[in-house]
Amino acid sequence: DGDETTAGGSLLVLGSANVDEALRGYYTKYDCSAADLNPIGGVNKRDLKAFLEWAGRERGIGVLARVADAPPSAELTGAEGAQLDEEDMGMSYDELAALGYCRKVERCGPLSTFLKLRDRWADGRALTPSIRARGAAAPVTFDEQVAQKVKDFYFYHAINRHKMTTLTPSYHAESYSPDDNRFDLRPFLQNARFDEQFKAIDEAVAAAKAARGES
């Protein structure tokens, strides 16, 4: 009939969630996950931003550079910029990339993740404030901040892991892909308390503090 918008049912719905949002569970089940294919579902936000910056610079696609520079926001409040992903999650996308890499590629649990990131993050960087430990309970020392970050990550990953069963199929561009229902066969139902693991982290923090002669 001459209508070029009619495709005879051959169209696919593309998704746009990334690795970090999947690991953190920062998406709505059967909403963001209800696409047919997700081209960036196997790439974390840090690497995706680097690619957009490269394409904007090397290929002259200015809009991609502007997308890369925009603060990540789901715009849930109806006012762009009034809601920021990293504040809502209590962790930055760079932090999530490191945490996810430890969990997936290096096959770490909470304690080994803490031990690795305590060394890797010891470069003077500021960590995103926790949304689970605030006020008097907020971590003070660097070791305590890393410990809380690791606890927050594994807690949220565990309570939201059921969402992984609905992830949109994605292109596996990296070894840290979280397409767990096809790519990572660890259990979906987990105890989010991690009593023994978190206790071991606290003991490691206390031991380091004692070694430095701190009370």
PDB file of C-alpha atoms in Angstrom:
ATOM      1  CA  ASP A   1       0.000   0.000   0.000  1.00  0.00           C
ATOM      2  CA  GLY A   2       3.038   2.247  -0.205  1.00  0.00           C
ATOM      3  CA  ASP A   3       3.329   2.652   3.593  1.00  0.00           C
ATOM      4  CA  GLU A   4       7.060   2.328   4.271  1.00  0.00           C
ATOM      5  CA  THR A   5       6.472   2.043   8.027  1.00  0.00           C
ATOM      6  CA  THR A   6       4.790  -1.346   7.616  1.00  0.00           C
ATOM      7  CA  ALA A   7       7.339  -4.111   8.073  1.00  0.00           C
ATOM      8  CA  GLY A   8       5.115  -7.149   8.145  1.00  0.00           C
ATOM      9  CA  GLY A   9       5.971  -8.137  11.709  1.00  0.00           C
ATOM     10  CA  SER A  10       9.724  -8.266  11.107  1.00  0.00           C
ATOM     11  CA  LEU A  11      10.709  -5.547  13.575  1.00  0.00           C
ATOM     12  CA  LEU A  12      12.667  -6.241  16.762  1.00  0.00           C
ATOM     13  CA  VAL A  13      12.486  -4.287  20.008  1.00  0.00           C
ATOM     14  CA  LEU A  14      15.976  -3.254  21.144  1.00  0.00           C
ATOM     15  CA  GLY A  15      16.873  -2.910  24.819  1.00  0.00           C
ATOM     16  CA  SER A  16      19.376  -0.497  26.347  1.00  0.00           C
ATOM     17  CA  ALA A  17      20.225  -1.827  29.836  1.00  0.00           C
ATOM     18  CA  ASN A  18      23.909  -2.416  30.532  1.00  0.00           C
ATOM     19  CA  VAL A  19      25.999  -4.857  32.564  1.00  0.00           C
ATOM     20  CA  ASP A  20      26.183  -2.663  35.672  1.00  0.00           C
ATOM     21  CA  GLU A  21      22.433  -2.137  35.899  1.00  0.00           C
ATOM     22  CA  ALA A  22      21.905  -5.886  35.566  1.00  0.00           C
ATOM     23  CA  LEU A  23      24.432  -6.759  38.292  1.00  0.00           C
ATOM     24  CA  ARG A  24      23.010  -4.182  40.679  1.00  0.00           C
ATOM     25  CA  GLY A  25      19.423  -5.095  39.792  1.00  0.00           C
ATOM     26  CA  TYR A  26      18.806  -1.476  38.866  1.00  0.00           C
ATOM     27  CA  TYR A  27      16.042  -2.147  36.373  1.00  0.00           C
ATOM     28  CA  THR A  28      12.418  -3.277  36.353  1.00  0.00           C
ATOM     29  CA  LYS A  29      11.665  -6.924  35.692  1.00  0.00           C
ATOM     30  CA  TYR A  30       9.605  -7.401  32.508  1.00  0.00           C
ATOM     31  CA  ASP A  31      10.098  -3.730  31.648  1.00  0.00           C
ATOM     32  CA  CYS A  32      13.693  -2.909  30.731  1.00  0.00           C
ATOM     33  CA  SER A  33      14.204  -6.645  30.266  1.00  0.00           C
ATOM     34  CA  ALA A  34      11.252  -7.109  27.879  1.00  0.00           C
ATOM     35  CA  ALA A  35      13.115  -6.470  24.618  1.00  0.00           C
ATOM     36  CA  ASP A  36      14.064  -8.900  21.848  1.00  0.00           C
ATOM     37  CA  LEU A  37      17.744  -8.022  21.685  1.00  0.00           C
ATOM     38  CA  ASN A  38      20.059  -5.781  23.687  1.00  0.00           C
ATOM     39  CA  PRO A  39      23.137  -4.685  21.683  1.00  0.00           C
ATOM     40  CA  ILE A  40      24.887  -3.216  24.743  1.00  0.00           C
ATOM     41  CA  GLY A  41      23.683  -5.729  27.328  1.00  0.00           C
ATOM     42  CA  GLY A  42      27.131  -7.326  27.583  1.00  0.00           C
ATOM     43  CA  VAL A  43      29.063  -4.055  28.042  1.00  0.00           C
ATOM     44  CA  ASN A  44      29.480  -2.097  31.250  1.00  0.00           C
ATOM     45  CA  LYS A  45      28.847   1.624  31.471  1.00  0.00           C
ATOM     46  CA  ARG A  46      32.548   2.501  31.786  1.00  0.00           C
ATOM     47  CA  ASP A  47      33.514   0.717  28.557  1.00  0.00           C
ATOM     48  CA  LEU A  48      30.401   1.931  26.764  1.00  0.00           C
ATOM     49  CA  LYS A  49      31.206   5.534  27.704  1.00  0.00           C
ATOM     50  CA  ALA A  50      34.779   5.102  26.446  1.00  0.00           C
ATOM     51  CA  PHE A  51      33.436   3.785  23.120  1.00  0.00           C
ATOM     52  CA  LEU A  52      31.015   6.708  22.762  1.00  0.00           C
ATOM     53  CA  GLU A  53      33.808   9.178  23.503  1.00  0.00           C
ATOM     54  CA  TRP A  54      36.016   7.495  20.903  1.00  0.00           C
ATOM     55  CA  ALA A  55      33.265   7.500  18.268  1.00  0.00           C
ATOM     56  CA  GLY A  56      32.489  11.137  18.967  1.00  0.00           C
ATOM     57  CA  ARG A  57      36.151  12.106  18.690  1.00  0.00           C
ATOM     58  CA  GLU A  58      37.441   9.829  15.926  1.00  0.00           C
ATOM     59  CA  ARG A  59      34.303   9.593  13.781  1.00  0.00           C
ATOM     60  CA  GLY A  60      33.001  13.103  14.316  1.00  0.00           C
ATOM     61  CA  ILE A  61      29.652  11.982  15.736  1.00  0.00           C
ATOM     62  CA  GLY A  62      29.124  14.826  18.171  1.00  0.00           C
ATOM     63  CA  VAL A  63      25.863  13.564  19.606  1.00  0.00           C
ATOM     64  CA  LEU A  64      27.615  10.452  20.955  1.00  0.00           C
ATOM     65  CA  ALA A  65      30.118  12.587  22.845  1.00  0.00           C
ATOM     66  CA  ARG A  66      27.232  14.539  24.374  1.00  0.00           C
ATOM     67  CA  VAL A  67      25.548  11.301  25.421  1.00  0.00           C
ATOM     68  CA  ALA A  68      28.790  10.130  27.048  1.00  0.00           C
ATOM     69  CA  ASP A  69      29.118  13.407  28.970  1.00  0.00           C
ATOM     70  CA  ALA A  70      25.545  13.395  30.273  1.00  0.00           C
ATOM     71  CA  PRO A  71      25.136  12.353  33.954  1.00  0.00           C
ATOM     72  CA  PRO A  72      23.498   8.885  33.973  1.00  0.00           C
ATOM     73  CA  SER A  73      19.835   9.312  34.847  1.00  0.00           C
ATOM     74  CA  ALA A  74      16.646   7.291  34.394  1.00  0.00           C
ATOM     75  CA  GLU A  75      14.767  10.621  34.568  1.00  0.00           C
ATOM     76  CA  LEU A  76      12.283   9.052  36.954  1.00  0.00           C
ATOM     77  CA  THR A  77      11.268  12.358  38.521  1.00  0.00           C
ATOM     78  CA  GLY A  78      10.134  13.969  35.300  1.00  0.00           C
ATOM     79  CA  ALA A  79      12.927  16.547  35.466  1.00  0.00           C
ATOM     80  CA  GLU A  80      16.140  15.669  33.657  1.00  0.00           C
ATOM     81  CA  GLY A  81      19.114  15.838  36.003  1.00  0.00           C
ATOM     82  CA  ALA A  82      16.991  15.808  39.152  1.00  0.00           C
ATOM     83  CA  GLN A  83      17.516  12.063  39.515  1.00  0.00           C
ATOM     84  CA  LEU A  84      20.952  10.479  39.177  1.00  0.00           C
ATOM     85  CA  ASP A  85      21.585   6.746  38.911  1.00  0.00           C
ATOM     86  CA  GLU A  86      24.759   6.700  40.975  1.00  0.00           C
ATOM     87  CA  GLU A  87      23.132   8.512  43.883  1.00  0.00           C
ATOM     88  CA  ASP A  88      20.157   6.155  43.805  1.00  0.00           C
ATOM     89  CA  MET A  89      22.360   3.060  43.699  1.00  0.00           C
ATOM     90  CA  GLY A  90      24.877   4.236  46.265  1.00  0.00           C
ATOM     91  CA  MET A  91      27.731   3.268  43.984  1.00  0.00           C
ATOM     92  CA  SER A  92      29.278   4.685  40.845  1.00  0.00           C
ATOM     93  CA  TYR A  93      29.406   2.900  37.514  1.00  0.00           C
ATOM     94  CA  ASP A  94      33.202   2.721  37.788  1.00  0.00           C
ATOM     95  CA  GLU A  95      32.800   1.004  41.156  1.00  0.00           C
ATOM     96  CA  LEU A  96      30.196  -1.377  39.735  1.00  0.00           C
ATOM     97  CA  ALA A  97      32.518  -2.257  36.847  1.00  0.00           C
ATOM     98  CA  ALA A  98      35.274  -3.216  39.285  1.00  0.00           C
ATOM     99  CA  LEU A  99      32.918  -5.136  41.564  1.00  0.00           C
ATOM    100  CA  GLY A 100      31.346  -7.004  38.659  1.00  0.00           C
ATOM    101  CA  TYR A 101      34.749  -7.889  37.219  1.00  0.00           C
ATOM    102  CA  CYS A 102      35.821  -9.386  40.536  1.00  0.00           C
ATOM    103  CA  ARG A 103      32.617 -11.388  40.844  1.00  0.00           C
ATOM    104  CA  LYS A 104      32.467 -12.702  37.277  1.00  0.00           C
ATOM    105  CA  VAL A 105      35.896 -12.807  35.685  1.00  0.00           C
ATOM    106  CA  GLU A 106      37.979 -13.380  38.808  1.00  0.00           C
ATOM    107  CA  ARG A 107      35.295 -15.563  40.449  1.00  0.00           C
ATOM    108  CA  CYS A 108      35.527 -13.748  43.761  1.00  0.00           C
ATOM    109  CA  GLY A 109      33.190 -13.901  46.717  1.00  0.00           C
ATOM    110  CA  PRO A 110      32.715 -11.008  49.156  1.00  0.00           C
ATOM    111  CA  LEU A 111      35.969 -11.469  51.104  1.00  0.00           C
ATOM    112  CA  SER A 112      38.290 -11.884  48.123  1.00  0.00           C
ATOM    113  CA  THR A 113      36.544  -8.980  46.376  1.00  0.00           C
ATOM    114  CA  PHE A 114      37.243  -6.787  49.407  1.00  0.00           C
ATOM    115  CA  LEU A 115      40.908  -7.815  49.564  1.00  0.00           C
ATOM    116  CA  LYS A 116      41.454  -7.115  45.865  1.00  0.00           C
ATOM    117  CA  LEU A 117      39.620  -3.789  45.744  1.00  0.00           C
ATOM    118  CA  ARG A 118      41.214  -2.524  48.932  1.00  0.00           C
ATOM    119  CA  ASP A 119      44.498  -2.613  47.021  1.00  0.00           C
ATOM    120  CA  ARG A 120      43.189  -1.478  43.639  1.00  0.00           C
ATOM    121  CA  TRP A 121      41.284   1.481  45.032  1.00  0.00           C
ATOM    122  CA  ALA A 122      44.097   2.686  47.286  1.00  0.00           C
ATOM    123  CA  ASP A 123      44.899   5.573  44.948  1.00  0.00           C
ATOM    124  CA  GLY A 124      43.224   8.386  46.848  1.00  0.00           C
ATOM    125  CA  ARG A 125      39.885   8.119  45.058  1.00  0.00           C
ATOM    126  CA  ALA A 126      36.664   9.061  46.825  1.00  0.00           C
ATOM    127  CA  LEU A 127      34.088   6.285  47.042  1.00  0.00           C
ATOM    128  CA  THR A 128      30.369   6.894  46.568  1.00  0.00           C
ATOM    129  CA  PRO A 129      28.522   7.138  49.924  1.00  0.00           C
ATOM    130  CA  SER A 130      26.605   4.025  50.913  1.00  0.00           C
ATOM    131  CA  ILE A 131      22.803   4.185  50.967  1.00  0.00           C
ATOM    132  CA  ARG A 132      22.627   1.314  53.467  1.00  0.00           C
ATOM    133  CA  ALA A 133      25.064   2.619  56.082  1.00  0.00           C
ATOM    134  CA  ARG A 134      24.346   6.260  56.901  1.00  0.00           C
ATOM    135  CA  GLY A 135      24.703   8.654  59.794  1.00  0.00           C
ATOM    136  CA  ALA A 136      26.442   7.110  62.793  1.00  0.00           C
ATOM    137  CA  ALA A 137      26.671   3.800  60.921  1.00  0.00           C
ATOM    138  CA  ALA A 138      28.495   5.321  57.948  1.00  0.00           C
ATOM    139  CA  PRO A 139      31.999   3.913  57.328  1.00  0.00           C
ATOM    140  CA  VAL A 140      34.851   6.252  58.245  1.00  0.00           C
ATOM    141  CA  THR A 141      38.202   4.745  57.273  1.00  0.00           C
ATOM    142  CA  PHE A 142      39.132   3.731  53.742  1.00  0.00           C
ATOM    143  CA  ASP A 143      39.047   0.034  54.645  1.00  0.00           C
ATOM    144  CA  GLU A 144      35.594   0.445  56.153  1.00  0.00           C
ATOM    145  CA  GLN A 145      34.356   2.263  53.046  1.00  0.00           C
ATOM    146  CA  VAL A 146      35.602  -0.487  50.741  1.00  0.00           C
ATOM    147  CA  ALA A 147      34.135  -3.127  53.042  1.00  0.00           C
ATOM    148  CA  GLN A 148      30.735  -1.437  53.024  1.00  0.00           C
ATOM    149  CA  LYS A 149      30.859  -1.030  49.243  1.00  0.00           C
ATOM    150  CA  VAL A 150      31.492  -4.746  48.801  1.00  0.00           C
ATOM    151  CA  LYS A 151      28.720  -5.644  51.259  1.00  0.00           C
ATOM    152  CA  ASP A 152      26.283  -3.331  49.494  1.00  0.00           C
ATOM    153  CA  PHE A 153      27.113  -4.820  46.107  1.00  0.00           C
ATOM    154  CA  TYR A 154      26.681  -8.442  47.130  1.00  0.00           C
ATOM    155  CA  PHE A 155      23.514  -7.653  49.090  1.00  0.00           C
ATOM    156  CA  TYR A 156      21.803  -5.892  46.194  1.00  0.00           C
ATOM    157  CA  HIS A 157      23.072  -8.432  43.686  1.00  0.00           C
ATOM    158  CA  ALA A 158      21.625 -11.272  45.775  1.00  0.00           C
ATOM    159  CA  ILE A 159      18.186  -9.761  46.384  1.00  0.00           C
ATOM    160  CA  ASN A 160      17.813  -8.753  42.727  1.00  0.00           C
ATOM    161  CA  ARG A 161      19.398 -11.806  41.145  1.00  0.00           C
ATOM    162  CA  HIS A 162      15.987 -13.246  40.258  1.00  0.00           C
ATOM    163  CA  LYS A 163      15.746 -10.511  37.635  1.00  0.00           C
ATOM    164  CA  MET A 164      18.622 -12.160  35.771  1.00  0.00           C
ATOM    165  CA  THR A 165      16.234 -14.850  34.541  1.00  0.00           C
ATOM    166  CA  THR A 166      14.505 -12.250  32.356  1.00  0.00           C
ATOM    167  CA  LEU A 167      17.548 -10.498  30.893  1.00  0.00           C
ATOM    168  CA  THR A 168      17.244  -9.681  27.215  1.00  0.00           C
ATOM    169  CA  PRO A 169      19.656 -11.713  25.049  1.00  0.00           C
ATOM    170  CA  SER A 170      22.712  -9.609  24.301  1.00  0.00           C
ATOM    171  CA  TYR A 171      25.892  -9.565  22.263  1.00  0.00           C
ATOM    172  CA  HIS A 172      28.657 -10.969  24.442  1.00  0.00           C
ATOM    173  CA  ALA A 173      31.399  -8.452  23.783  1.00  0.00           C
ATOM    174  CA  GLU A 174      33.293  -8.990  27.043  1.00  0.00           C
ATOM    175  CA  SER A 175      34.119 -11.781  29.485  1.00  0.00           C
ATOM    176  CA  TYR A 176      32.232  -9.991  32.279  1.00  0.00           C
ATOM    177  CA  SER A 177      28.823 -10.396  30.602  1.00  0.00           C
ATOM    178  CA  PRO A 178      26.050 -10.927  33.206  1.00  0.00           C
ATOM    179  CA  ASP A 179      23.703 -12.855  30.911  1.00  0.00           C
ATOM    180  CA  ASP A 180      23.549 -15.373  33.719  1.00  0.00           C
ATOM    181  CA  ASN A 181      20.677 -17.516  32.563  1.00  0.00           C
ATOM    182  CA  ARG A 182      22.814 -18.506  29.556  1.00  0.00           C
ATOM    183  CA  PHE A 183      26.359 -17.566  30.494  1.00  0.00           C
ATOM    184  CA  ASP A 184      26.749 -18.082  34.269  1.00  0.00           C
ATOM    185  CA  LEU A 185      25.044 -21.014  35.968  1.00  0.00           C
ATOM    186  CA  ARG A 186      25.402 -19.963  39.610  1.00  0.00           C
ATOM    187  CA  PRO A 187      22.223 -20.161  41.745  1.00  0.00           C
ATOM    188  CA  PHE A 188      19.563 -17.500  41.388  1.00  0.00           C
ATOM    189  CA  LEU A 189      18.281 -17.802  44.939  1.00  0.00           C
ATOM    190  CA  GLN A 190      20.895 -16.684  47.458  1.00  0.00           C
ATOM    191  CA  ASN A 191      20.991 -15.748  51.126  1.00  0.00           C
ATOM    192  CA  ALA A 192      21.561 -11.995  50.979  1.00  0.00           C
ATOM    193  CA  ARG A 193      22.947 -11.832  54.525  1.00  0.00           C
ATOM    194  CA  PHE A 194      26.337 -13.421  53.745  1.00  0.00           C
ATOM    195  CA  ASP A 195      26.909 -13.788  57.511  1.00  0.00           C
ATOM    196  CA  GLU A 196      30.218 -15.643  57.394  1.00  0.00           C
ATOM    197  CA  GLN A 197      31.625 -13.733  54.452  1.00  0.00           C
ATOM    198  CA  PHE A 198      30.769 -10.310  55.870  1.00  0.00           C
ATOM    199  CA  LYS A 199      32.131 -11.373  59.275  1.00  0.00           C
ATOM    200  CA  ALA A 200      35.403 -12.317  57.595  1.00  0.00           C
ATOM    201  CA  ILE A 201      35.529  -8.887  55.929  1.00  0.00           C
ATOM    202  CA  ASP A 202      35.000  -7.182  59.304  1.00  0.00           C
ATOM    203  CA  GLU A 203      37.802  -9.277  60.785  1.00  0.00           C
ATOM    204  CA  ALA A 204      40.126  -8.297  57.934  1.00  0.00           C
ATOM    205  CA  VAL A 205      39.299  -4.609  58.513  1.00  0.00           C
ATOM    206  CA  ALA A 206      39.965  -4.987  62.253  1.00  0.00           C
ATOM    207  CA  ALA A 207      43.241  -6.826  61.630  1.00  0.00           C
ATOM    208  CA  ALA A 208      44.477  -4.103  59.297  1.00  0.00           C
ATOM    209  CA  LYS A 209      43.519  -1.440  61.822  1.00  0.00           C
ATOM    210  CA  ALA A 210      45.396  -3.289  64.597  1.00  0.00           C
ATOM    211  CA  ALA A 211      48.458  -3.675  62.380  1.00  0.00           C
ATOM    212  CA  ARG A 212      48.533   0.093  61.918  1.00  0.00           C
ATOM    213  CA  GLY A 213      48.258   0.621  65.666  1.00  0.00           C
ATOM    214  CA  GLU A 214      44.809   2.196  65.441  1.00  0.00           C
ATOM    215  CA  SER A 215      42.185   1.685  68.118  1.00  0.00           C
TER     216      SER A 215
END
